[in-house]
PDB file of C-alpha atoms in Angstrom:
ATOM      1  CA  MET A   1      41.141 -84.131  46.627  1.00  0.00           C
ATOM      2  CA  LYS A   2      43.671 -82.474  44.681  1.00  0.00           C
ATOM      3  CA  SER A   3      42.497 -80.502  42.076  1.00  0.00           C
ATOM      4  CA  LYS A   4      42.807 -80.960  38.117  1.00  0.00           C
ATOM      5  CA  LYS A   5      44.726 -77.247  37.773  1.00  0.00           C
ATOM      6  CA  ASP A   6      46.908 -78.299  40.249  1.00  0.00           C
ATOM      7  CA  ARG A   7      47.601 -81.456  39.001  1.00  0.00           C
ATOM      8  CA  LEU A   8      48.612 -79.906  35.516  1.00  0.00           C
ATOM      9  CA  ASP A   9      50.409 -77.145  37.148  1.00  0.00           C
ATOM     10  CA  THR A  10      52.659 -79.801  38.935  1.00  0.00           C
ATOM     11  CA  LEU A  11      53.187 -81.888  35.514  1.00  0.00           C
ATOM     12  CA  ARG A  12      54.605 -78.578  34.242  1.00  0.00           C
ATOM     13  CA  MET A  13      57.184 -78.465  36.492  1.00  0.00           C
ATOM     14  CA  ILE A  14      57.941 -81.872  36.294  1.00  0.00           C
ATOM     15  CA  ILE A  15      58.218 -81.637  32.292  1.00  0.00           C
ATOM     16  CA  SER A  16      59.845 -78.186  32.616  1.00  0.00           C
ATOM     17  CA  SER A  17      62.437 -79.288  35.180  1.00  0.00           C
ATOM     18  CA  GLN A  18      63.269 -82.899  34.352  1.00  0.00           C
ATOM     19  CA  GLU A  19      64.019 -84.633  31.098  1.00  0.00           C
ATOM     20  CA  MET A  20      61.394 -87.417  31.011  1.00  0.00           C
ATOM     21  CA  GLY A  21      61.108 -89.452  27.819  1.00  0.00           C
ATOM     22  CA  SER A  22      58.118 -92.066  28.738  1.00  0.00           C
ATOM     23  CA  GLN A  23      54.330 -91.808  30.176  1.00  0.00           C
ATOM     24  CA  GLU A  24      55.795 -94.321  32.577  1.00  0.00           C
ATOM     25  CA  GLU A  25      58.182 -91.826  33.745  1.00  0.00           C
ATOM     26  CA  LEU A  26      55.624 -89.011  34.210  1.00  0.00           C
ATOM     27  CA  LEU A  27      53.442 -91.110  35.776  1.00  0.00           C
ATOM     28  CA  GLU A  28      56.075 -92.140  38.628  1.00  0.00           C
ATOM     29  CA  ALA A  29      56.914 -88.589  39.085  1.00  0.00           C
ATOM     30  CA  LEU A  30      53.344 -87.134  39.456  1.00  0.00           C
ATOM     31  CA  LYS A  31      53.231 -90.390  42.322  1.00  0.00           C
ATOM     32  CA  ALA A  32      55.953 -89.071  43.971  1.00  0.00           C
ATOM     33  CA  GLU A  33      53.997 -85.608  44.153  1.00  0.00           C
ATOM     34  CA  GLY A  34      50.926 -87.447  45.298  1.00  0.00           C
ATOM     35  CA  TYR A  35      49.158 -87.574  42.381  1.00  0.00           C
ATOM     36  CA  VAL A  36      48.044 -91.274  41.139  1.00  0.00           C
ATOM     37  CA  VAL A  37      46.575 -90.939  37.835  1.00  0.00           C
ATOM     38  CA  THR A  38      46.077 -93.557  34.660  1.00  0.00           C
ATOM     39  CA  GLN A  39      47.866 -93.650  31.712  1.00  0.00           C
ATOM     40  CA  ALA A  40      44.582 -92.637  30.011  1.00  0.00           C
ATOM     41  CA  THR A  41      44.178 -89.449  32.270  1.00  0.00           C
ATOM     42  CA  LEU A  42      47.768 -88.739  31.617  1.00  0.00           C
ATOM     43  CA  SER A  43      47.582 -88.854  27.917  1.00  0.00           C
ATOM     44  CA  ARG A  44      44.603 -86.787  27.899  1.00  0.00           C
ATOM     45  CA  ASP A  45      46.299 -84.116  30.140  1.00  0.00           C
ATOM     46  CA  LEU A  46      49.340 -84.225  28.091  1.00  0.00           C
ATOM     47  CA  LYS A  47      46.984 -83.342  24.669  1.00  0.00           C
ATOM     48  CA  GLN A  48      45.460 -80.645  26.753  1.00  0.00           C
ATOM     49  CA  MET A  49      48.706 -78.532  27.472  1.00  0.00           C
ATOM     50  CA  LYS A  50      49.898 -79.489  24.173  1.00  0.00           C
ATOM     51  CA  VAL A  51      53.169 -81.039  25.335  1.00  0.00           C
ATOM     52  CA  ALA A  52      55.115 -82.466  22.479  1.00  0.00           C
ATOM     53  CA  LYS A  53      58.574 -84.592  22.146  1.00  0.00           C
ATOM     54  CA  ALA A  54      61.712 -82.987  21.012  1.00  0.00           C
ATOM     55  CA  ALA A  55      64.661 -84.084  19.901  1.00  0.00           C
ATOM     56  CA  THR A  56      67.739 -83.369  22.554  1.00  0.00           C
ATOM     57  CA  MET A  57      71.196 -82.784  21.945  1.00  0.00           C
ATOM     58  CA  SER A  58      72.007 -86.578  22.325  1.00  0.00           C
ATOM     59  CA  GLY A  59      69.314 -87.553  20.041  1.00  0.00           C
ATOM     60  CA  SER A  60      66.998 -88.958  22.558  1.00  0.00           C
ATOM     61  CA  TYR A  61      63.308 -87.747  22.572  1.00  0.00           C
ATOM     62  CA  VAL A  62      61.922 -86.009  25.753  1.00  0.00           C
ATOM     63  CA  TYR A  63      58.625 -84.403  26.361  1.00  0.00           C
ATOM     64  CA  VAL A  64      58.331 -80.400  26.551  1.00  0.00           C
ATOM     65  CA  LEU A  65      55.993 -77.837  26.587  1.00  0.00           C
ATOM     66  CA  PRO A  66      55.176 -75.065  23.927  1.00  0.00           C
ATOM     67  CA  ASN A  67      56.237 -71.667  24.071  1.00  0.00           C
ATOM     68  CA  VAL A  68      58.660 -72.382  27.290  1.00  0.00           C
ATOM     69  CA  THR A  69      62.411 -71.687  27.538  1.00  0.00           C
ATOM     70  CA  MET A  70      63.141 -75.542  27.712  1.00  0.00           C
ATOM     71  CA  TYR A  71      60.897 -75.822  24.175  1.00  0.00           C
ATOM     72  CA  LYS A  72      62.670 -72.719  22.419  1.00  0.00           C
ATOM     73  CA  ARG A  73      66.175 -73.534  24.172  1.00  0.00           C
ATOM     74  CA  VAL A  74      68.292 -71.352  21.769  1.00  0.00           C
ATOM     75  CA  SER A  75      68.474 -67.698  22.769  1.00  0.00           C
ATOM     76  CA  THR A  76      71.911 -66.453  21.193  1.00  0.00           C
ATOM     77  CA  PRO A  77      73.226 -66.588  17.591  1.00  0.00           C
ATOM     78  CA  ALA A  78      76.656 -68.468  18.907  1.00  0.00           C
ATOM     79  CA  GLN A  79      74.074 -71.327  20.664  1.00  0.00           C
ATOM     80  CA  ILE A  80      72.476 -71.627  17.496  1.00  0.00           C
ATOM     81  CA  LYS A  81      75.640 -72.193  15.786  1.00  0.00           C
ATOM     82  CA  GLU A  82      76.839 -74.916  18.309  1.00  0.00           C
ATOM     83  CA  MET A  83      73.339 -76.680  17.877  1.00  0.00           C
ATOM     84  CA  MET A  84      73.512 -76.680  14.189  1.00  0.00           C
ATOM     85  CA  GLN A  85      76.913 -78.709  14.608  1.00  0.00           C
ATOM     86  CA  VAL A  86      74.768 -81.508  15.032  1.00  0.00           C
ATOM     87  CA  PRO A  87      74.014 -82.514  11.663  1.00  0.00           C
ATOM     88  CA  GLY A  88      69.880 -82.251  11.568  1.00  0.00           C
ATOM     89  CA  PHE A  89      69.717 -80.096   8.098  1.00  0.00           C
ATOM     90  CA  LEU A  90      69.755 -82.482   5.122  1.00  0.00           C
ATOM     91  CA  SER A  91      68.635 -80.231   2.049  1.00  0.00           C
ATOM     92  CA  ILE A  92      67.110 -77.318   0.657  1.00  0.00           C
ATOM     93  CA  HIS A  93      65.217 -77.043  -2.735  1.00  0.00           C
ATOM     94  CA  PHE A  94      62.775 -74.133  -3.991  1.00  0.00           C
ATOM     95  CA  SER A  95      59.740 -73.455  -5.920  1.00  0.00           C
ATOM     96  CA  GLY A  96      58.767 -69.913  -6.679  1.00  0.00           C
ATOM     97  CA  ASN A  97      58.104 -68.220  -3.778  1.00  0.00           C
ATOM     98  CA  MET A  98      58.628 -71.570  -1.613  1.00  0.00           C
ATOM     99  CA  GLY A  99      61.205 -73.488  -0.209  1.00  0.00           C
ATOM    100  CA  VAL A 100      61.634 -76.626   1.662  1.00  0.00           C
ATOM    101  CA  ILE A 101      63.769 -77.831   3.901  1.00  0.00           C
ATOM    102  CA  LYS A 102      64.571 -81.630   4.995  1.00  0.00           C
ATOM    103  CA  THR A 103      66.094 -82.565   8.284  1.00  0.00           C
ATOM    104  CA  ARG A 104      66.630 -85.603   9.935  1.00  0.00           C
ATOM    105  CA  PRO A 105      63.475 -86.377  11.970  1.00  0.00           C
ATOM    106  CA  GLY A 106      62.921 -84.295  14.973  1.00  0.00           C
ATOM    107  CA  TYR A 107      64.939 -81.760  14.026  1.00  0.00           C
ATOM    108  CA  ALA A 108      62.628 -79.499  11.690  1.00  0.00           C
ATOM    109  CA  SER A 109      60.497 -77.621  14.545  1.00  0.00           C
ATOM    110  CA  SER A 110      63.918 -76.523  16.374  1.00  0.00           C
ATOM    111  CA  ILE A 111      65.591 -75.273  13.028  1.00  0.00           C
ATOM    112  CA  ALA A 112      62.530 -73.390  11.883  1.00  0.00           C
ATOM    113  CA  TYR A 113      62.735 -72.031  15.375  1.00  0.00           C
ATOM    114  CA  ASN A 114      65.997 -70.502  14.693  1.00  0.00           C
ATOM    115  CA  ILE A 115      65.285 -69.437  11.240  1.00  0.00           C
ATOM    116  CA  ASP A 116      61.800 -67.457  12.596  1.00  0.00           C
ATOM    117  CA  ASN A 117      64.000 -65.765  15.628  1.00  0.00           C
ATOM    118  CA  SER A 118      66.843 -64.901  13.415  1.00  0.00           C
ATOM    119  CA  ASP A 119      65.033 -62.207  11.553  1.00  0.00           C
ATOM    120  CA  ILE A 120      65.729 -63.042   7.985  1.00  0.00           C
ATOM    121  CA  PRO A 121      64.608 -60.183   5.766  1.00  0.00           C
ATOM    122  CA  TYR A 122      64.117 -62.598   2.737  1.00  0.00           C
ATOM    123  CA  ILE A 123      62.090 -65.537   4.802  1.00  0.00           C
ATOM    124  CA  ILE A 124      58.327 -64.404   5.891  1.00  0.00           C
ATOM    125  CA  GLY A 125      57.712 -67.358   7.843  1.00  0.00           C
ATOM    126  CA  THR A 126      57.995 -71.175   8.315  1.00  0.00           C
ATOM    127  CA  ILE A 127      56.017 -74.268   9.304  1.00  0.00           C
ATOM    128  CA  ALA A 128      57.504 -77.475  10.753  1.00  0.00           C
ATOM    129  CA  GLY A 129      56.754 -81.087  10.586  1.00  0.00           C
ATOM    130  CA  ASP A 130      59.054 -83.552  12.228  1.00  0.00           C
ATOM    131  CA  ASP A 131      61.842 -83.633   9.490  1.00  0.00           C
ATOM    132  CA  THR A 132      60.250 -81.340   7.192  1.00  0.00           C
ATOM    133  CA  ILE A 133      60.256 -77.319   6.903  1.00  0.00           C
ATOM    134  CA  PHE A 134      58.126 -75.279   4.382  1.00  0.00           C
ATOM    135  CA  ILE A 135      59.447 -71.589   4.292  1.00  0.00           C
ATOM    136  CA  VAL A 136      57.700 -68.920   2.395  1.00  0.00           C
ATOM    137  CA  ILE A 137      60.406 -66.376   0.686  1.00  0.00           C
ATOM    138  CA  LYS A 138      59.654 -62.244   0.328  1.00  0.00           C
ATOM    139  CA  GLU A 139      58.740 -61.773  -3.216  1.00  0.00           C
ATOM    140  CA  GLY A 140      61.775 -60.287  -4.866  1.00  0.00           C
ATOM    141  CA  SER A 141      64.083 -62.106  -2.968  1.00  0.00           C
ATOM    142  CA  THR A 142      66.574 -65.003  -4.754  1.00  0.00           C
ATOM    143  CA  GLU A 143      67.220 -68.270  -3.793  1.00  0.00           C
ATOM    144  CA  LYS A 144      70.878 -67.264  -3.360  1.00  0.00           C
ATOM    145  CA  ASP A 145      69.989 -64.395  -0.690  1.00  0.00           C
ATOM    146  CA  VAL A 146      67.917 -66.979   1.014  1.00  0.00           C
ATOM    147  CA  VAL A 147      70.370 -69.420   1.207  1.00  0.00           C
ATOM    148  CA  SER A 148      73.323 -66.950   2.099  1.00  0.00           C
ATOM    149  CA  ALA A 149      71.138 -65.442   5.021  1.00  0.00           C
ATOM    150  CA  LEU A 150      70.457 -69.300   6.022  1.00  0.00           C
ATOM    151  CA  ARG A 151      74.277 -70.034   6.560  1.00  0.00           C
ATOM    152  CA  ALA A 152      74.349 -67.449   9.150  1.00  0.00           C
ATOM    153  CA  VAL A 153      71.577 -69.875  11.329  1.00  0.00           C
ATOM    154  CA  VAL A 154      72.534 -73.207   9.436  1.00  0.00           C
ATOM    155  CA  PRO A 155      76.390 -73.274   8.988  1.00  0.00           C
ATOM    156  CA  ASN A 156      76.293 -76.889   7.450  1.00  0.00           C
ATOM    157  CA  LEU A 157      73.723 -75.582   4.988  1.00  0.00           C
ATOM    158  CA  THR A 158      74.584 -76.778   1.421  1.00  0.00           C
ATOM    159  CA  GLU A 159      72.104 -76.542  -1.725  1.00  0.00           C
TER     160      GLU A 159
END
């Protein structure tokens, strides 16, 4: 009998190498690898592995693993600008040293990742949901500084 660890490793390989959008697709891929599991077992495995669904450039949703290249997706500023041409950004509003960025559903996580990895000196960090990004602004920074710096990461940014 194959071990749970082997099954999880196989599931990681499937998710990282193929675009899978449903649990049915994952169950079929696992079956092709010799693992016959129930949907409930697959759900528990996905939860344990902290698997999420993320939007692709075409707007469909696929399973992704946390902290792997497929999840991060963007590694250079040129690619960030290309990705941001898809209008995910909707608005930005400030209150004190906090900001809230609204995005289209599914875009917040990738935009926040890009912001965090752009080393903007005016932003301490971000927290993202599905369509909202909370940003903490460094003391002494102005909204104008933040918006100006964000334009390098989110070219279609408007106030």
